[in-house]
Every structure is written in C-alpha cells, then in structure tokens.
Amino acid sequence: MPDTTSLTATSHRAGTTLLDSPAIAVRDVSVGFGPKTVLSEVDLPIERGTITALIGPTGCGKSTLLRSLNRMNDKTRGYWRRGRIEFDGADIADPGTDLLNLRRRVGMVFQRPNPFPMSISDNVVAGVRAHRMVPRAEMAAVAERYLKEVSLWGAVAERLGDSPFRLSGGQQQLLCLARALAVEPDVLLLDEPTSSLDPVTTEIVEDLLRKLAPRLTIVIVTHNLAQARRVSKTTAFLYNGRLVEQGDTAQIFEQPTQPETVSYVGGRIG
Ligand SMILES: Nc1ncnc2c1ncn2[C@@H]1O[C@H](COP(=O)(O)OP(=O)(O)OP(=O)(O)O)[C@@H](O)[C@H]1O
Ligand SMILES: [Mg+2]
C-alpha cells in the first residue's frame, strides 16, 4: 500500500478524493507574451501517476505551457496567463503559494543539461540540501541512490568529487535527472529531455520514465513521435494556438479525430 495519509488529509479538506483527481488541471488557460497570444483556452487534466506527452510543431507553445505548470515563466518579460492551473486542487497562482515548495513538488528537466558548477555528488543533492530534506550525514547515500536510479553510478562512482562538466552530454542529462528526482517531486516536467542524447541513453531515460510513472506524474514535451507512442499514456496535440486534441496515446496516433492531428501524426505538418 502506498502511503496516502497526507493526500487523504488534504482530500478531506477539499471534499474530494484527490487520488482520483488529476495531479494538475489546466482549466481554460491562455498564455502569451506581450501582445502575442501563444495558446488560447487550453483545458488539460494531467492524470496522476501516468505519462502525458505534449506534441506539436515548433513554436506551437509546448514549452510555454510546460513552464506555466510550475510558474517557471513568471519572471519572463511580457509573459501573461489567464485561467486556472490547479496542482492538487489549489490554484498555483494563489498568493499563498510557496514557490520554492511548488518547484520542489513539480520539478523540471530541460532540453540542454544544466549541471551546477559544483561536484557531481553535490549536484545530485543540491535540492535536497537547499530544502534540508535529510541530515548531512545521509547526503552521500542519497547521491548514490539517485545516481544508481538513473544508471549513472557505474560511470561516476570513482569521481564523485569531480566537475560535472567533464561528463558527456548524455551523462550530464542523467545527472540533471538524478538531481530532479532526489527532491522527491510529485510531478516531473520534461522539455525534450532526450533530443540531444544518443539512442542508448535515450532508452535508459525512457525505461526510467516508465519505471517512475506509477509513483510520479510525468509530462514530457517531445518532437519524437515514436517516443511519445512508446512512453506516454495520454497525448495532447497543440497546433495554431490551440490544444487541438487530447486522448489516449493509441487513439491519438491510430484514430485521431481532428484533421490537423491526422496530418501531424501522419508526418504532413510540422
Ligand atoms: N520569452 C519569450 N518572449 C516572447 N515570445 C516568446 C518567448 N518565449 C517563447 N515565445 C514565443 O512563444 C511561442 C511558443 O514558443 P514555445 O517555446 O513555447 O514553443 P515550442 O512549442 O516549445 O517550440 P519548440 O518545439 O521549437 O521548442 C513562439 O512563437 C515563441 O516565439
Ligand atoms: Mg520548446
């Protein structure tokens, strides 16, 4: 049995069963920059404990939507948002939202690996340390656990004190994944996390995502349609400022209902 005590406590307050509700609910959300509207009236429930893929041609707003989910765009010049984004039932824009805590619980990994200028092991526990999640004496064990989880331990065990910048690009990305996982998020947002990785590392990441999904909710932006099919349960297709279609991944790829989706998954647009 998973430990659901804290969720149940929250759900009594909210009067609903949170375990059955979406981890994140995007309700009638429009986003843009200055005079430009990037996406209009998006409704998207992100199912708890599953992988959701966001697909669509370049510039359609995938990253903008993803970054809205943990308020990463807040400080971007000109950015605005209308509508509601709920995380565990509460609007993430509520004045009472603790932004640091939101970003711990809704973590993010970017397209380009961004290790911090500190040792490999310090990278893994950077967030754990900042949030004072475990005593100092346990940091090494936490680093080892998450480096093992992302299949990087074997490659770095002998050089934990080294700079991460001497690792290969793929290893750096695995390190960033380890860092994101170490703070035990509920949701992981991934923006084209494997687009610069070789096929072997890509497979490591995809296997890991599948393994994580029951305890973690994952949203992945990808241009790789085969990847979306391989890893996701649900797919959402963004095009021309709209969320054109969302549904079960097999349905989106095999029986799309909208003509734009038919063209995109058939390789005719994008
Ligand atoms: N900081 C910004 N200021 C102004 N416009 C922006 C900014 N960031 C993104 N945009 C615009 O918003 C639109 C959506 O961009 P976004 O990066 O979300 O697209 P995307 O779907 O992630 O594309 P790609 O597949 O190329 O990564 C684009 O027209 C882009 O030029
Ligand atoms: Mg993008």
Short mmCIF file of C-alpha atoms and ligand atoms in Angstrom, two decimals:
data_model
loop_
_atom_site.label_atom_id
_atom_site.label_comp_id
_atom_site.label_asym_id
_atom_site.label_seq_id
_atom_site.Cartn_x
_atom_site.Cartn_y
_atom_site.Cartn_z
CA MET A 1 0.00 0.00 0.00
CA PRO A 2 1.37 3.43 -0.86
CA ASP A 3 1.37 5.96 1.93
CA THR A 4 -1.63 8.13 1.17
CA THR A 5 -2.02 9.71 4.58
CA SER A 6 -1.10 13.24 3.56
CA LEU A 7 -3.19 13.09 0.39
CA THR A 8 -6.20 11.82 2.31
CA ALA A 9 -5.81 14.59 4.84
CA THR A 10 -5.82 17.15 2.05
CA SER A 11 -8.72 15.49 0.29
CA HIS A 12 -10.92 15.76 3.39
CA ARG A 13 -10.29 19.47 3.33
CA ALA A 14 -11.05 19.73 -0.36
CA GLY A 15 -14.07 17.46 -0.05
CA THR A 16 -12.98 15.26 -2.96
CA THR A 17 -10.82 12.23 -3.41
CA LEU A 18 -7.57 13.72 -4.62
CA LEU A 19 -6.15 10.36 -5.62
CA ASP A 20 -8.78 10.11 -8.36
CA SER A 21 -8.44 13.73 -9.45
CA PRO A 22 -5.83 14.94 -11.93
CA ALA A 23 -2.41 15.79 -10.47
CA ILE A 24 -2.55 19.03 -12.42
CA ALA A 25 -5.65 20.53 -14.00
CA VAL A 26 -5.22 23.15 -16.69
CA ARG A 27 -8.53 25.00 -16.91
CA ASP A 28 -9.33 27.42 -19.68
CA VAL A 29 -5.75 28.65 -19.77
CA SER A 30 -4.50 31.22 -22.24
CA VAL A 31 -0.86 32.28 -22.26
CA GLY A 32 1.21 34.73 -24.23
CA PHE A 33 3.96 37.31 -24.30
CA GLY A 34 3.02 40.99 -24.52
CA PRO A 35 0.52 41.41 -27.34
CA LYS A 36 1.09 37.88 -28.62
CA THR A 37 -1.23 35.06 -27.59
CA VAL A 38 0.62 31.74 -27.73
CA LEU A 39 -2.17 29.40 -26.57
CA SER A 40 -5.88 30.03 -26.06
CA GLU A 41 -8.37 28.32 -23.78
CA VAL A 42 -6.46 25.15 -23.05
CA ASP A 43 -8.20 22.53 -20.91
CA LEU A 44 -5.99 19.65 -19.94
CA PRO A 45 -6.24 17.30 -16.99
CA ILE A 46 -2.89 15.66 -16.24
CA GLU A 47 -3.65 12.20 -14.94
CA ARG A 48 -1.90 11.26 -11.71
CA GLY A 49 0.78 8.58 -11.91
CA THR A 50 0.90 8.49 -15.70
CA ILE A 51 2.96 9.97 -18.54
CA THR A 52 1.42 12.68 -20.69
CA ALA A 53 3.12 13.72 -23.93
CA LEU A 54 2.79 17.23 -25.37
CA ILE A 55 3.37 17.23 -29.11
CA GLY A 56 3.06 19.79 -31.90
CA PRO A 57 5.16 21.70 -34.40
CA THR A 58 7.94 24.07 -33.36
CA GLY A 59 6.68 27.33 -31.88
CA CYS A 60 3.21 25.99 -31.03
CA GLY A 61 3.68 26.69 -27.33
CA LYS A 62 4.68 23.34 -25.80
CA SER A 63 7.50 24.80 -23.68
CA THR A 64 5.42 27.82 -22.72
CA LEU A 65 2.62 25.59 -21.47
CA LEU A 66 5.01 23.24 -19.68
CA ARG A 67 6.84 26.11 -17.97
CA SER A 68 3.49 27.55 -16.88
CA LEU A 69 2.79 24.41 -14.85
CA ASN A 70 5.36 25.29 -12.18
CA ARG A 71 5.42 29.02 -12.83
CA MET A 72 8.85 28.97 -14.44
CA ASN A 73 7.71 31.76 -16.78
CA ASP A 74 6.74 34.15 -14.01
CA LYS A 75 9.82 36.31 -14.49
CA THR A 76 9.92 36.14 -18.28
CA ARG A 77 9.43 39.57 -19.78
CA GLY A 78 5.93 40.11 -21.13
CA TYR A 79 4.59 36.72 -20.04
CA TRP A 80 0.93 36.58 -19.04
CA ARG A 81 -1.57 33.88 -18.24
CA ARG A 82 -5.34 33.69 -17.86
CA GLY A 83 -7.38 30.79 -16.48
CA ARG A 84 -6.52 28.40 -13.68
CA ILE A 85 -3.78 25.85 -13.21
CA GLU A 86 -4.52 23.63 -10.24
CA PHE A 87 -1.98 21.44 -8.53
CA ASP A 88 -3.51 19.07 -6.01
CA GLY A 89 -6.70 21.09 -6.17
CA ALA A 90 -5.23 24.53 -5.42
CA ASP A 91 -4.57 27.33 -7.92
CA ILE A 92 -0.80 27.65 -8.31
CA ALA A 93 -1.29 31.40 -8.72
CA ASP A 94 -2.81 31.73 -5.24
CA PRO A 95 -0.94 34.41 -3.29
CA GLY A 96 -0.28 31.85 -0.55
CA THR A 97 1.60 29.51 -2.89
CA ASP A 98 5.12 28.76 -1.68
CA LEU A 99 7.02 28.96 -4.95
CA LEU A 100 10.04 27.02 -3.72
CA ASN A 101 7.83 24.23 -2.49
CA LEU A 102 5.80 24.23 -5.73
CA ARG A 103 9.02 23.83 -7.73
CA ARG A 104 10.21 21.05 -5.45
CA ARG A 105 6.96 19.16 -5.93
CA VAL A 106 6.70 19.99 -9.64
CA GLY A 107 10.25 19.55 -10.91
CA MET A 108 11.69 20.23 -14.33
CA VAL A 109 14.39 18.94 -16.65
CA PHE A 110 15.32 20.95 -19.71
CA GLN A 111 16.43 20.07 -23.22
CA ARG A 112 20.03 21.09 -22.56
CA PRO A 113 21.65 19.65 -19.45
CA ASN A 114 22.37 22.37 -16.89
CA PRO A 115 24.61 20.93 -14.17
CA PHE A 116 25.58 23.39 -11.43
CA PRO A 117 29.22 24.43 -11.03
CA MET A 118 29.87 22.07 -8.12
CA SER A 119 30.92 18.45 -7.81
CA ILE A 120 28.95 15.58 -9.31
CA SER A 121 27.65 14.40 -5.94
CA ASP A 122 26.85 17.94 -4.79
CA ASN A 123 24.79 18.36 -7.96
CA VAL A 124 22.62 15.38 -7.06
CA VAL A 125 21.89 16.63 -3.55
CA ALA A 126 21.73 20.36 -4.32
CA GLY A 127 17.96 20.50 -3.89
CA VAL A 128 17.93 18.03 -1.01
CA ARG A 129 20.38 20.28 0.81
CA ALA A 130 18.51 23.50 -0.03
CA HIS A 131 15.24 22.03 1.27
CA ARG A 132 17.01 20.46 4.28
CA MET A 133 15.37 17.15 3.46
CA VAL A 134 17.91 14.82 5.12
CA PRO A 135 20.71 15.19 7.69
CA ARG A 136 24.16 15.96 6.30
CA ALA A 137 25.45 12.51 7.19
CA GLU A 138 22.97 10.93 4.78
CA MET A 139 23.81 13.08 1.74
CA ALA A 140 26.30 10.58 0.31
CA ALA A 141 23.72 7.79 0.48
CA VAL A 142 21.12 9.98 -1.23
CA ALA A 143 23.58 10.85 -4.01
CA GLU A 144 24.40 7.17 -4.52
CA ARG A 145 20.75 6.14 -4.57
CA TYR A 146 19.75 8.61 -7.26
CA LEU A 147 22.88 8.12 -9.37
CA LYS A 148 22.01 4.43 -9.34
CA GLU A 149 18.40 5.17 -10.19
CA VAL A 150 19.45 6.96 -13.40
CA SER A 151 22.09 4.31 -14.25
CA LEU A 152 24.98 6.73 -13.81
CA TRP A 153 26.57 5.29 -10.69
CA GLY A 154 28.90 2.90 -12.51
CA ALA A 155 30.33 5.72 -14.60
CA VAL A 156 30.87 8.24 -11.80
CA ALA A 157 31.37 6.26 -8.58
CA GLU A 158 35.13 6.84 -8.72
CA ARG A 159 34.89 10.57 -9.42
CA LEU A 160 32.03 11.91 -7.34
CA GLY A 161 34.10 14.95 -6.39
CA ASP A 162 34.90 15.87 -10.00
CA SER A 163 33.32 18.61 -12.06
CA PRO A 164 30.19 17.52 -13.94
CA PHE A 165 31.35 19.45 -16.99
CA ARG A 166 33.77 16.71 -17.96
CA LEU A 167 30.91 14.22 -18.27
CA SER A 168 29.43 13.54 -21.71
CA GLY A 169 26.29 15.42 -22.67
CA GLY A 170 24.17 12.33 -22.06
CA GLN A 171 25.75 11.73 -18.66
CA GLN A 172 25.16 15.37 -17.74
CA GLN A 173 21.49 14.96 -18.62
CA LEU A 174 21.24 11.81 -16.46
CA LEU A 175 22.85 13.80 -13.65
CA CYS A 176 20.21 16.51 -14.04
CA LEU A 177 17.52 13.84 -13.89
CA ALA A 178 19.07 12.45 -10.71
CA ARG A 179 19.06 15.95 -9.20
CA ALA A 180 15.41 16.44 -10.16
CA LEU A 181 14.41 13.08 -8.67
CA ALA A 182 16.38 13.47 -5.46
CA VAL A 183 13.95 16.07 -4.06
CA GLU A 184 11.14 13.52 -4.47
CA PRO A 185 8.81 15.55 -6.66
CA ASP A 186 5.20 14.55 -7.32
CA VAL A 187 5.33 15.78 -10.90
CA LEU A 188 8.23 15.89 -13.33
CA LEU A 189 8.12 18.22 -16.32
CA LEU A 190 10.49 17.24 -19.13
CA ASP A 191 11.12 19.53 -22.08
CA GLU A 192 12.60 17.44 -24.92
CA PRO A 193 14.86 15.68 -22.40
CA THR A 194 16.40 13.26 -24.88
CA SER A 195 16.67 15.39 -28.01
CA SER A 196 20.45 15.65 -27.72
CA LEU A 197 21.04 12.11 -26.46
CA ASP A 198 22.23 9.03 -28.32
CA PRO A 199 19.81 6.10 -28.73
CA VAL A 200 21.28 4.10 -25.83
CA THR A 201 20.97 6.95 -23.33
CA THR A 202 17.53 7.77 -24.72
CA GLU A 203 16.47 4.21 -23.98
CA ILE A 204 17.84 4.47 -20.43
CA VAL A 205 15.77 7.60 -19.91
CA GLU A 206 12.61 6.10 -21.42
CA ASP A 207 12.94 2.94 -19.31
CA LEU A 208 13.42 5.10 -16.23
CA LEU A 209 10.32 7.21 -17.01
CA ARG A 210 8.20 4.09 -17.42
CA LYS A 211 9.50 2.77 -14.13
CA LEU A 212 8.85 6.07 -12.32
CA ALA A 213 5.37 6.71 -13.69
CA PRO A 214 3.21 4.93 -11.14
CA ARG A 215 4.63 6.98 -8.27
CA LEU A 216 5.34 10.10 -10.30
CA THR A 217 3.24 12.11 -12.70
CA ILE A 218 5.25 12.96 -15.80
CA VAL A 219 4.66 15.48 -18.57
CA ILE A 220 7.06 15.19 -21.49
CA VAL A 221 7.41 17.51 -24.46
CA THR A 222 8.81 15.69 -27.45
CA HIS A 223 9.27 16.12 -31.19
CA ASN A 224 9.91 12.42 -31.40
CA LEU A 225 6.50 10.94 -32.16
CA ALA A 226 7.80 7.39 -31.76
CA GLN A 227 8.93 8.35 -28.28
CA ALA A 228 5.52 9.79 -27.42
CA ARG A 229 3.96 6.50 -28.53
CA ARG A 230 6.48 4.42 -26.60
CA VAL A 231 6.26 6.16 -23.25
CA SER A 232 3.01 8.06 -22.82
CA LYS A 233 -0.47 7.01 -21.77
CA THR A 234 -2.04 10.27 -22.90
CA THR A 235 -1.06 12.59 -25.73
CA ALA A 236 -2.06 16.22 -26.23
CA PHE A 237 -1.57 17.83 -29.64
CA LEU A 238 -1.02 21.59 -29.76
CA TYR A 239 -1.31 23.49 -33.03
CA ASN A 240 -2.01 27.05 -34.12
CA GLY A 241 -2.57 28.39 -30.64
CA ARG A 242 -4.96 25.64 -29.58
CA LEU A 243 -4.98 22.29 -27.90
CA VAL A 244 -6.46 20.55 -30.93
CA GLU A 245 -6.92 17.08 -29.49
CA GLN A 246 -6.03 15.07 -26.41
CA GLY A 247 -6.67 11.48 -25.51
CA ASP A 248 -5.31 8.03 -25.10
CA THR A 249 -1.98 7.87 -26.94
CA ALA A 250 -3.01 4.89 -29.08
CA GLN A 251 -6.17 6.73 -30.14
CA ILE A 252 -4.33 9.95 -30.98
CA PHE A 253 -1.90 8.10 -33.21
CA GLU A 254 -4.17 5.44 -34.68
CA GLN A 255 -7.57 7.09 -34.76
CA PRO A 256 -7.18 10.85 -34.45
CA THR A 257 -10.47 12.67 -34.80
CA GLN A 258 -9.24 16.10 -35.93
CA PRO A 259 -7.88 16.71 -39.44
CA GLU A 260 -4.86 18.65 -38.06
CA THR A 261 -3.95 15.73 -35.82
CA VAL A 262 -4.27 13.34 -38.76
CA SER A 263 -1.84 15.48 -40.74
CA TYR A 264 0.64 15.92 -37.88
CA VAL A 265 0.86 12.33 -36.72
CA GLY A 266 0.94 11.30 -40.38
CA GLY A 267 4.04 13.49 -40.83
CA ARG A 268 2.39 16.02 -43.17
CA ILE A 269 2.73 19.12 -40.94
CA GLY A 270 5.42 20.23 -38.58
N1 LIG B 1 10.31 34.88 -23.79
C1 LIG B 1 9.54 35.00 -24.87
N2 LIG B 1 9.18 36.21 -25.32
C2 LIG B 1 8.38 36.36 -26.40
N3 LIG B 1 7.90 35.33 -27.12
C3 LIG B 1 8.23 34.08 -26.72
C4 LIG B 1 9.07 33.85 -25.59
N4 LIG B 1 9.23 32.52 -25.43
C5 LIG B 1 8.52 31.94 -26.43
N5 LIG B 1 7.92 32.88 -27.20
C6 LIG B 1 7.08 32.64 -28.37
O1 LIG B 1 6.00 31.82 -27.97
C7 LIG B 1 5.70 30.89 -28.98
C8 LIG B 1 5.77 29.49 -28.39
O2 LIG B 1 7.09 29.20 -28.02
P1 LIG B 1 7.49 27.85 -27.31
O3 LIG B 1 8.92 27.93 -26.97
O4 LIG B 1 6.52 27.57 -26.23
O5 LIG B 1 7.24 26.79 -28.50
P2 LIG B 1 7.57 25.25 -28.56
O6 LIG B 1 6.31 24.56 -28.99
O7 LIG B 1 8.20 24.81 -27.31
O8 LIG B 1 8.61 25.17 -29.77
P3 LIG B 1 9.87 24.18 -29.99
O9 LIG B 1 9.29 22.90 -30.43
O10 LIG B 1 10.66 24.84 -31.07
O11 LIG B 1 10.62 24.11 -28.70
C9 LIG B 1 6.70 31.13 -30.11
O12 LIG B 1 6.08 31.94 -31.07
C10 LIG B 1 7.81 31.86 -29.42
O13 LIG B 1 8.47 32.71 -30.32
MG MG B 2 10.08 24.11 -26.81
#
